[in-house]
Amino acid sequence: MKTLLITGASGFLGWNVCSHPQRGWRLIGTYCQNSTGIVPKTENLKLDLTDKDSIWRALKEVKPDAVFHLAAFSNISFCEKHPEETHALNVTATAHLAEMCADRHVRLVFTSSEQVFDGSKGLYREGDEPTPRNQYGKQKLEAEERIAEIYPEAAIARIAVLYGKSGEVSKSFLQQWLESWQTFLPVTAFHDEIRSFLSARSAVEGLFTLLEQDACGIFNLAGEAPLSRYEFALLAKEIFNLTTGSIIPKSQQEVEMAAYRPPNLTLDTRKISSAGFQPRHPAGELKDLANEIILPPGFSEN
Ligand SMILES: NC(=O)c1ccc[n+]([C@@H]2O[C@H](COP(=O)([O-])OP(=O)(O)OC[C@H]3O[C@@H](n4cnc5c(N)ncnc54)[C@H](OP(=O)(O)O)[C@@H]3O)[C@@H](O)[C@H]2O)c1
């Protein structure tokens, strides 16, 4: 059986990769600070990617056939406030990992972000000129460029904003919203921030599509149908059938933020669709999630 090493398995997306065992792959996940974020019974190891020797030792020990490189500082405000610390993981460690994967001919799939764009036009294609405006987007773009130089056979997934289920450590914004509504708190959602929301379950499928198709280069990985955060909140509340809590629509300009937030980051998914990935509409994805996430009684009409 082939071995897939997943960096950042204790994070939100890593938890989802490890929760859905794939036929034909032995999964080994890494964590850094939060071993409790790892899906129970998953094979795992501790790895600090900012220590280059540790990366080398991990690859020597695990001998993976492929790596999903998910570990990152993914909080946009944190990256803005701590550019050097976050660069060390998001760019330098990524380049070190790419070098070692290239040397050993280990397939590499890297998770980049829609934030490489400034959001001024939307429906971005892979060939559009990246124009990042926040530190996180700049770091993701630099990591993409370093990978393209070092290991052009690697696949780079530019991922849209994710939602879904997760473990206790790293929760998606949707879970935070559900918790707010259940505790009768309002949720603020931008009506002028448009995204191609993608479920973590679909993101996992997309990453395996890239891996199994031996894809190389950049691919947008996103859901179908652009929605504003506000529209997404209305849809989620309706599909989860929640009667408590409320949604306050706001404009981005009304809220002070640590980092630039691009208004329209919708992604064109024709390239990854032709590789075999089928983007889904959030309505169908949220219905599936509502069947999986059992909310305590008393908050919905059911
Ligand atoms: N979530 C989204 O909406 C989204 C959208 C687009 C792209 N992405 C990208 O997708 C990837 C996964 O995102 P996510 O939301 O799952 O991130 P996350 O929940 O913030 O998880 C980050 C992971 O990185 C690990 N990590 C942190 N410092 C490390 C270090 N020095 N060495 C090794 N590992 C370290 C963390 O491990 P510990 O917790 O154990 O320390 C954790 O497992 C990231 O590359 C992110 O940029 C995410």
XYZ file of N, CA and C in Angstrom, residues 24-235:
636
model
N -6.372 2.434 -0.917
C -5.058 2.406 -1.572
C -4.019 3.299 -0.918
N -4.377 4.054 0.136
C -3.397 4.933 0.775
C -3.326 4.669 2.278
N -2.102 4.475 2.756
C -1.867 4.474 4.205
C -1.592 5.930 4.585
N -2.371 6.461 5.528
C -2.242 7.874 5.883
C -1.412 8.031 7.153
N -0.422 8.927 7.098
C 0.356 9.272 8.300
C 0.317 10.793 8.442
N -0.229 11.249 9.563
C -0.411 12.693 9.744
C 0.617 13.286 10.685
N 0.960 14.552 10.467
C 1.862 15.222 11.407
C 1.107 16.294 12.185
N 1.599 16.521 13.410
C 1.117 17.639 14.221
C 2.346 18.375 14.733
N 2.136 19.567 15.242
C 3.274 20.293 15.820
C 3.013 20.516 17.311
N 2.012 21.326 17.642
C 1.704 21.609 19.057
C 0.520 20.801 19.580
N -0.402 20.415 18.669
C -1.716 19.908 19.114
C -1.967 18.465 18.707
N -1.400 17.532 19.475
C -1.634 16.122 19.133
C -3.119 15.782 19.246
N -3.862 16.546 20.048
C -5.296 16.240 20.221
C -6.106 16.599 18.975
N -5.490 17.329 18.046
C -6.207 17.657 16.805
C -6.208 16.516 15.809
N -5.405 15.507 16.067
C -5.302 14.367 15.141
C -6.517 13.448 15.321
N -7.050 12.949 14.223
C -8.162 11.989 14.293
C -7.685 10.758 15.063
N -8.437 10.319 16.093
C -7.993 9.161 16.872
C -7.693 7.958 15.976
N -6.708 7.224 16.384
C -6.264 5.995 15.703
C -5.556 6.262 14.377
N -5.314 7.529 14.042
C -4.534 7.813 12.832
C -3.058 7.673 13.178
N -2.292 7.071 12.269
C -0.831 7.036 12.488
C -0.325 8.473 12.425
N 0.544 8.831 13.346
C 0.963 10.236 13.356
C 2.382 10.395 13.887
N 2.945 11.557 13.610
C 4.231 11.901 14.222
C 4.298 13.405 14.429
N 5.107 13.784 15.432
C 5.291 15.202 15.734
C 6.343 15.741 14.768
N 6.060 16.891 14.186
C 7.015 17.475 13.242
C 6.915 18.992 13.277
N 8.054 19.625 13.565
C 8.127 21.080 13.446
C 8.830 21.371 12.125
N 8.064 21.842 11.170
C 8.599 22.033 9.817
C 9.622 23.169 9.734
N 9.671 24.010 10.773
C 10.661 25.094 10.716
C 12.062 24.576 11.085
N 12.135 23.313 11.502
C 13.423 22.673 11.763
C 13.725 21.768 10.563
N 14.645 22.239 9.715
C 14.897 21.549 8.431
C 15.326 20.091 8.630
N 16.168 19.860 9.650
C 16.635 18.485 9.877
C 15.485 17.552 10.229
N 14.493 18.101 10.941
C 13.344 17.262 11.313
C 12.541 16.847 10.084
N 12.472 17.717 9.101
C 11.736 17.348 7.866
C 12.460 16.168 7.217
N 13.784 16.313 7.136
C 14.587 15.271 6.502
C 14.402 13.937 7.240
N 14.439 14.002 8.596
C 14.301 12.768 9.397
C 12.906 12.155 9.188
N 11.890 12.994 9.129
C 10.515 12.483 8.955
C 10.372 11.773 7.605
N 10.954 12.359 6.561
C 10.834 11.724 5.239
C 11.612 10.410 5.211
N 12.747 10.406 5.922
C 13.568 9.179 5.967
C 12.807 8.077 6.717
N 12.142 8.470 7.795
C 11.429 7.481 8.621
C 10.159 6.966 7.921
N 9.385 7.873 7.382
C 8.066 7.495 6.831
C 8.177 6.934 5.415
N 9.176 7.413 4.672
C 9.341 7.024 3.249
C 8.024 7.151 2.481
N 7.446 8.329 2.462
C 6.147 8.462 1.795
C 6.277 8.383 0.269
N 5.196 7.934 -0.352
C 5.121 8.011 -1.818
C 4.628 9.393 -2.227
N 3.893 10.029 -1.311
C 3.334 11.353 -1.627
C 3.163 12.153 -0.347
N 3.148 13.469 -0.500
C 2.935 14.375 0.641
C 1.813 15.354 0.291
N 0.856 15.500 1.201
C -0.069 16.640 1.152
C 0.511 17.653 2.125
N 0.939 18.800 1.621
C 1.529 19.803 2.523
C 0.460 20.828 2.894
N -0.142 20.608 4.072
C -1.239 21.479 4.541
C -0.781 22.403 5.665
N 0.274 22.042 6.379
C 0.670 22.828 7.560
C 0.965 24.264 7.168
N 0.430 25.182 7.929
C 0.640 26.612 7.626
C 0.138 27.438 8.795
N 0.585 28.684 8.837
C -0.130 29.679 9.632
C -1.246 30.164 8.711
N -2.475 29.769 9.017
C -3.574 30.037 8.082
C -4.454 31.202 8.518
N -4.147 31.784 9.692
C -4.958 32.903 10.159
C -4.419 34.203 9.532
N -5.274 34.841 8.761
C -4.825 35.985 7.951
C -4.372 37.144 8.845
N -5.089 37.403 9.915
C -4.712 38.513 10.809
C -3.385 38.211 11.501
N -3.201 36.950 11.922
C -1.961 36.568 12.600
C -0.766 36.768 11.650
N -0.933 36.366 10.398
C 0.161 36.537 9.421
C 0.488 38.018 9.242
N -0.544 38.855 9.250
C -0.325 40.289 9.060
C 0.489 40.868 10.215
N 0.180 40.370 11.422
C 0.838 40.920 12.616
C 2.204 40.296 12.871
N 2.440 39.096 12.330
C 3.702 38.381 12.592
C 4.313 37.911 11.274
N 4.726 38.851 10.422
C 5.162 38.453 9.079
C 6.391 37.538 9.070
N 7.341 37.750 9.996
C 8.571 36.938 9.924
C 8.333 35.510 10.411
N 7.655 35.411 11.565
C 7.375 34.071 12.115
C 6.558 33.248 11.113
N 5.579 33.867 10.497
C 4.693 33.121 9.593
C 5.404 32.803 8.268
N 6.293 33.696 7.838
C 7.056 33.443 6.602
C 7.916 32.186 6.769
N 8.465 31.996 7.972
C 9.353 30.850 8.207
C 8.640 29.527 7.941
N 7.366 29.447 8.279
C 6.613 28.207 8.015
C 5.989 28.245 6.613
N 5.298 29.341 6.327
C 4.496 29.363 5.089
C 5.349 29.371 3.825
N 6.560 29.918 3.929
C 7.405 29.984 2.716
C 8.668 29.132 2.873
N 9.499 29.463 3.889
C 10.819 28.806 3.960
C 10.678 27.298 4.164
N 9.853 26.895 5.124
C 9.694 25.455 5.386
C 9.066 24.758 4.172
N 8.162 25.446 3.501
C 7.539 24.859 2.299
C 8.592 24.607 1.225
N 9.503 25.577 1.053
C 10.561 25.404 0.049
C 11.488 24.243 0.436
N 11.799 24.123 1.738
C 12.655 23.004 2.174
C 11.974 21.664 1.892
N 10.702 21.589 2.191
C 9.967 20.344 1.951
C 9.941 20.029 0.448
N 9.722 21.051 -0.366
C 9.692 20.835 -1.830
C 11.038 20.315 -2.325
N 12.138 20.869 -1.779
C 13.475 20.397 -2.200
C 13.636 18.916 -1.881
N 13.213 18.540 -0.659
C 13.416 17.149 -0.239
C 12.491 16.203 -1.006
N 11.287 16.652 -1.312
C 10.377 15.815 -2.118
C 10.937 15.658 -3.533
N 11.469 16.746 -4.077
C 12.030 16.680 -5.436
C 13.204 15.698 -5.474
N 14.098 15.784 -4.468
C 15.263 14.884 -4.428
C 14.852 13.425 -4.395
N 13.768 13.161 -3.663
C 13.361 11.765 -3.454
C 12.253 11.335 -4.417
N 11.872 12.193 -5.344
C 10.781 11.909 -6.286
C 9.494 11.517 -5.561
N 9.193 12.277 -4.509
C 7.948 12.057 -3.754
C 6.916 13.039 -4.294
N 5.749 12.552 -4.671
C 4.694 13.450 -5.195
C 4.333 14.478 -4.123
N 4.162 15.725 -4.526
C 3.832 16.783 -3.571
C 2.585 17.525 -4.032
N 1.619 17.645 -3.111
C 0.437 18.484 -3.369
C 0.416 19.556 -2.286
N 0.491 20.800 -2.710
C 0.583 21.935 -1.778
C -0.735 22.698 -1.767
N -1.135 23.126 -0.553
C -2.381 23.888 -0.431
C -2.086 25.381 -0.374
N -2.379 26.044 -1.483
C -2.281 27.495 -1.543
C -3.683 28.078 -1.294
N -3.882 29.316 -1.668
C -5.135 29.978 -1.279
C -5.606 30.964 -2.347
N -6.913 31.184 -2.345
C -7.546 32.228 -3.172
C -6.978 33.617 -2.847
N -6.356 33.741 -1.638
C -5.882 35.049 -1.185
C -4.673 35.554 -1.981
N -4.206 34.783 -2.981
C -3.151 35.307 -3.857
C -3.717 36.390 -4.782
N -5.050 36.576 -4.759
C -5.675 37.626 -5.579
C -6.190 38.756 -4.690
N -6.368 39.931 -5.300
C -6.827 41.085 -4.507
C -8.343 41.196 -4.447
N -9.039 40.350 -5.224
C -10.503 40.337 -5.131
C -11.184 41.469 -5.863
N -10.472 42.112 -6.789
C -11.103 43.244 -7.476
C -11.978 42.794 -8.643
N -11.803 41.555 -9.134
C -12.636 41.163 -10.287
C -13.421 39.858 -10.088
N -12.884 38.886 -9.382
C -13.592 37.622 -9.198
C -13.445 36.696 -10.395
N -13.989 35.492 -10.230
C -13.903 34.417 -11.233
C -12.483 34.277 -11.807
N -11.534 34.221 -10.910
C -10.125 34.163 -11.306
C -9.807 32.826 -11.951
N -8.980 32.883 -12.979
C -8.472 31.667 -13.614
C -7.018 31.469 -13.171
N -6.507 30.272 -13.369
C -5.154 29.939 -12.908
C -4.103 30.845 -13.549
N -4.355 31.303 -14.780
C -3.360 32.107 -15.491
C -3.426 33.591 -15.163
N -4.415 34.007 -14.399
C -4.523 35.428 -14.063
C -3.352 35.854 -13.188
N -2.953 37.100 -13.364
C -1.811 37.609 -12.583
C -2.176 37.714 -11.105
N -1.430 37.040 -10.205
C -1.733 37.176 -8.774
C -1.388 38.580 -8.280
N -2.216 39.079 -7.374
C -2.032 40.449 -6.870
C -2.340 40.474 -5.369
N -1.590 39.702 -4.558
C -1.964 39.607 -3.142
C -1.809 40.942 -2.428
N -2.717 41.219 -1.490
C -2.666 42.494 -0.757
C -2.422 42.283 0.732
N -2.520 41.035 1.220
C -2.211 40.811 2.639
C -1.011 39.861 2.740
N -0.395 39.828 3.942
C 0.817 39.025 4.145
C 0.576 37.561 3.813
N -0.546 37.035 4.256
C -0.850 35.615 4.033
C -0.854 35.321 2.527
N -1.557 36.152 1.754
C -1.621 35.951 0.303
C -0.244 36.083 -0.334
N 0.544 37.041 0.163
C 1.899 37.229 -0.384
C 2.762 36.005 -0.089
N 2.615 35.467 1.122
C 3.411 34.282 1.488
C 2.986 33.067 0.662
N 1.678 32.907 0.466
C 1.211 31.765 -0.339
C 1.741 31.887 -1.765
N 1.721 33.109 -2.312
C 2.231 33.292 -3.677
C 3.730 32.991 -3.734
N 4.480 33.479 -2.740
C 5.931 33.213 -2.737
C 6.190 31.701 -2.632
N 5.401 31.017 -1.798
C 5.563 29.558 -1.669
C 5.271 28.877 -3.013
N 4.223 29.315 -3.697
C 3.905 28.750 -5.020
C 5.090 28.928 -5.967
N 5.667 30.143 -5.946
C 6.763 30.446 -6.879
C 8.000 29.615 -6.567
N 8.268 29.457 -5.247
C 9.435 28.645 -4.865
C 9.219 27.194 -5.297
N 8.015 26.670 -5.085
C 7.732 25.278 -5.475
C 7.878 25.114 -6.994
N 7.339 26.082 -7.738
C 7.407 25.981 -9.208
C 8.859 25.931 -9.694
N 9.754 26.656 -9.009
C 11.174 26.636 -9.391
C 11.829 25.308 -9.006
N 11.541 24.883 -7.753
C 12.257 23.740 -7.170
C 11.733 22.411 -7.711
N 10.399 22.335 -7.854
C 9.773 21.036 -8.152
C 8.541 21.267 -9.036
N 8.779 21.538 -10.322
C 7.654 21.883 -11.205
C 6.621 20.763 -11.351
N 7.005 19.528 -10.970
C 6.041 18.411 -11.067
C 5.029 18.432 -9.919
N 5.239 19.299 -8.931
C 4.290 19.362 -7.802
C 2.950 19.943 -8.263
N 1.892 19.585 -7.523
C 0.570 20.177 -7.785
C 0.281 21.218 -6.708
N -0.303 22.323 -7.138
C -0.627 23.423 -6.216
C -2.128 23.666 -6.298
N -2.810 23.477 -5.164
C -4.265 23.715 -5.140
C -4.514 25.093 -4.540
N -5.085 25.987 -5.327
C -5.492 27.295 -4.784
C -6.914 27.121 -4.259
N -7.001 27.055 -2.924
C -8.253 26.616 -2.296
C -9.100 27.816 -1.871
N -10.409 27.680 -2.107
C -11.372 28.710 -1.670
C -11.625 28.559 -0.169
N -12.362 29.486 0.400
C -12.629 29.419 1.844
C -13.408 28.132 2.161
N -12.966 27.466 3.240
C -13.481 26.129 3.570
C -14.487 26.176 4.721
N -15.404 25.224 4.701
C -16.311 25.052 5.833
C -16.510 23.555 6.019
N -16.973 23.182 7.217
C -17.247 21.764 7.436
C -17.072 21.382 8.880
N -17.008 20.076 9.047
C -16.856 19.481 10.365
C -15.377 19.411 10.706
N -15.060 19.348 11.986
C -13.652 19.125 12.332
C -13.571 18.615 13.749
N -12.339 18.393 14.176
C -12.115 18.020 15.570
C -12.226 19.248 16.454
N -11.755 19.109 17.662
C -11.920 20.179 18.655
C -10.933 21.325 18.453
N -9.785 21.054 17.831
C -8.714 22.054 17.853
C -8.946 23.198 16.871
N -9.208 22.882 15.620
C -9.293 23.947 14.612
C -10.650 23.873 13.926
N -11.497 24.851 14.229
C -12.868 24.799 13.733
C -13.062 25.764 12.573
N -13.965 25.402 11.671
C -14.245 26.315 10.559
C -15.211 27.392 11.034
N -15.320 28.464 10.238
C -16.212 29.566 10.609
C -17.652 29.066 10.741
N -18.018 28.049 9.948
C -19.397 27.553 10.014
C -19.697 26.960 11.392
N -18.742 26.195 11.921
C -18.974 25.621 13.255
C -19.095 26.720 14.308
N -18.278 27.779 14.134
C -18.376 28.891 15.092
C -19.737 29.568 14.976
N -20.235 29.707 13.747
C -21.574 30.291 13.566
C -22.633 29.413 14.239
N -22.540 28.102 13.997
C -23.556 27.191 14.564
C -23.552 27.298 16.092
N -22.336 27.390 16.654
C -22.247 27.499 18.116
C -22.861 28.820 18.596
N -22.622 29.902 17.837
C -23.204 31.201 18.215
C -24.732 31.122 18.176
N -25.265 30.585 17.066
C -26.728 30.530 16.950
C -27.344 29.692 18.070
N -26.642 28.599 18.417
C -27.193 27.748 19.486
C -27.145 28.412 20.852
N -26.255 29.396 20.990
C -26.198 30.097 22.279
C -26.886 31.470 22.159
N -27.760 31.587 21.175
C -28.621 32.762 20.993
C -27.837 34.025 20.630
N -26.605 33.835 20.131
C -25.795 35.004 19.767
C -25.963 35.306 18.278
N -25.853 36.591 17.916
C -25.942 36.915 16.484
C -24.610 36.653 15.792
N -24.678 36.485 14.495
C -23.494 36.307 13.666
C -23.452 37.478 12.685
N -22.282 38.081 12.537
C -22.130 39.165 11.560
C -21.566 38.577 10.276
N -22.172 38.888 9.140
C -21.686 38.323 7.872
C -21.677 39.417 6.805
N -20.578 39.496 6.058
C -20.449 40.555 5.045
C -21.342 40.266 3.835
N -22.076 41.298 3.431
C -22.904 41.111 2.224
C -22.109 41.446 0.961
N -20.911 42.048 1.154
C -20.114 42.441 -0.015
C -18.801 41.659 -0.082
N -18.784 40.469 0.508
C -17.596 39.599 0.416
C -18.054 38.306 -0.265
N -17.601 38.120 -1.507
C -18.125 37.026 -2.333
C -17.052 35.934 -2.450
N -17.490 34.711 -2.228
C -16.550 33.592 -2.247
C -17.172 32.384 -2.969
N -16.292 31.450 -3.381
C -16.748 30.165 -3.951
C -16.619 29.118 -2.846
N -17.438 29.223 -1.819
C -17.316 28.380 -0.608
C -17.182 26.894 -0.971
N -16.251 26.248 -0.267
C -15.944 24.842 -0.575
C -16.000 24.025 0.708
N -16.679 22.889 0.657
C -16.686 22.053 1.861
C -15.342 21.343 1.988
N -14.957 21.084 3.241
C -13.692 20.386 3.464
C -13.742 19.004 2.822
N -14.929 18.376 2.840
C -15.072 17.052 2.222
C -14.722 17.124 0.727
N -15.233 18.166 0.055
C -14.920 18.329 -1.373
C -13.454 18.675 -1.578
N -12.901 19.476 -0.648
C -11.484 19.827 -0.776
C -10.627 18.563 -0.745
N -10.995 17.633 0.143
C -10.231 16.374 0.237
C -10.329 15.627 -1.098
N -11.530 15.583 -1.657
C -11.696 14.901 -2.953
C -10.836 15.559 -4.018
N -10.806 16.893 -3.994
C -10.008 17.625 -4.979
C -8.523 17.325 -4.838
N -8.037 17.268 -3.589
C -6.612 16.986 -3.375
C -6.257 15.579 -3.877
N -7.152 14.610 -3.599
C -6.879 13.249 -4.090
C -6.993 13.180 -5.614
N -7.868 13.983 -6.191
C -7.943 14.017 -7.668
C -6.598 14.463 -8.232
N -6.037 15.533 -7.654
C -4.746 16.034 -8.150
C -3.653 14.996 -7.963
N -3.676 14.333 -6.810
C -2.666 13.320 -6.523
C -2.770 12.158 -7.512
N -3.974 11.647 -7.656
C -4.133 10.412 -8.429
C -4.055 10.651 -9.935
N -4.295 11.894 -10.352
C -4.154 12.218 -11.780
C -2.724 12.639 -12.118
N -1.828 12.591 -11.120
C -0.447 13.060 -11.347
C -0.423 14.477 -11.897
N -1.338 15.295 -11.413
C -1.439 16.666 -11.921
C -0.230 17.482 -11.483
N 0.195 18.402 -12.315
C 1.241 19.325 -11.878
C 0.854 20.751 -12.270
N 1.381 21.704 -11.497
C 1.034 23.107 -11.727
C -0.133 23.536 -10.846
N -0.683 24.698 -11.196
C -1.694 25.331 -10.336
C -3.114 24.947 -10.756
N -3.953 24.647 -9.745
C -5.367 24.336 -9.980
C -6.223 25.072 -8.957
N -7.247 25.781 -9.419
C -8.229 26.327 -8.476
C -9.061 25.182 -7.927
N -9.336 25.224 -6.634
C -10.158 24.186 -5.997
C -11.235 24.915 -5.194
N -12.463 24.888 -5.726
C -13.515 25.733 -5.149
C -14.877 25.107 -5.391
N -15.876 25.624 -4.682
C -17.241 25.145 -4.861
C -17.930 25.846 -6.030
N -19.149 25.364 -6.307
C -19.933 25.938 -7.401
C -20.732 27.106 -6.831
N -21.064 28.055 -7.640
C -21.989 29.131 -7.290
C -21.443 30.129 -6.283
N -21.044 31.308 -6.764
C -20.554 32.347 -5.856
C -21.667 32.836 -4.928
N -21.321 33.025 -3.668
C -22.279 33.557 -2.689
C -21.559 34.581 -1.827
N -22.319 35.550 -1.312
C -21.721 36.427 -0.300
C -21.720 35.663 1.024
N -20.914 36.134 1.977
C -20.920 35.479 3.302
C -22.314 35.543 3.900
N -22.998 36.667 3.660
C -24.348 36.829 4.205
C -25.306 35.794 3.590
N -25.218 35.639 2.259
C -26.088 34.640 1.602
C -25.758 33.237 2.113
N -24.467 32.979 2.324
C -24.059 31.663 2.823
C -24.626 31.442 4.228
N -24.595 32.496 5.056
C -25.126 32.375 6.425
C -26.632 32.087 6.389
N -27.356 32.791 5.514
C -28.813 32.556 5.416
C -29.087 31.109 5.007
N -28.304 30.641 4.023
C -28.492 29.276 3.516
C -28.197 28.255 4.625
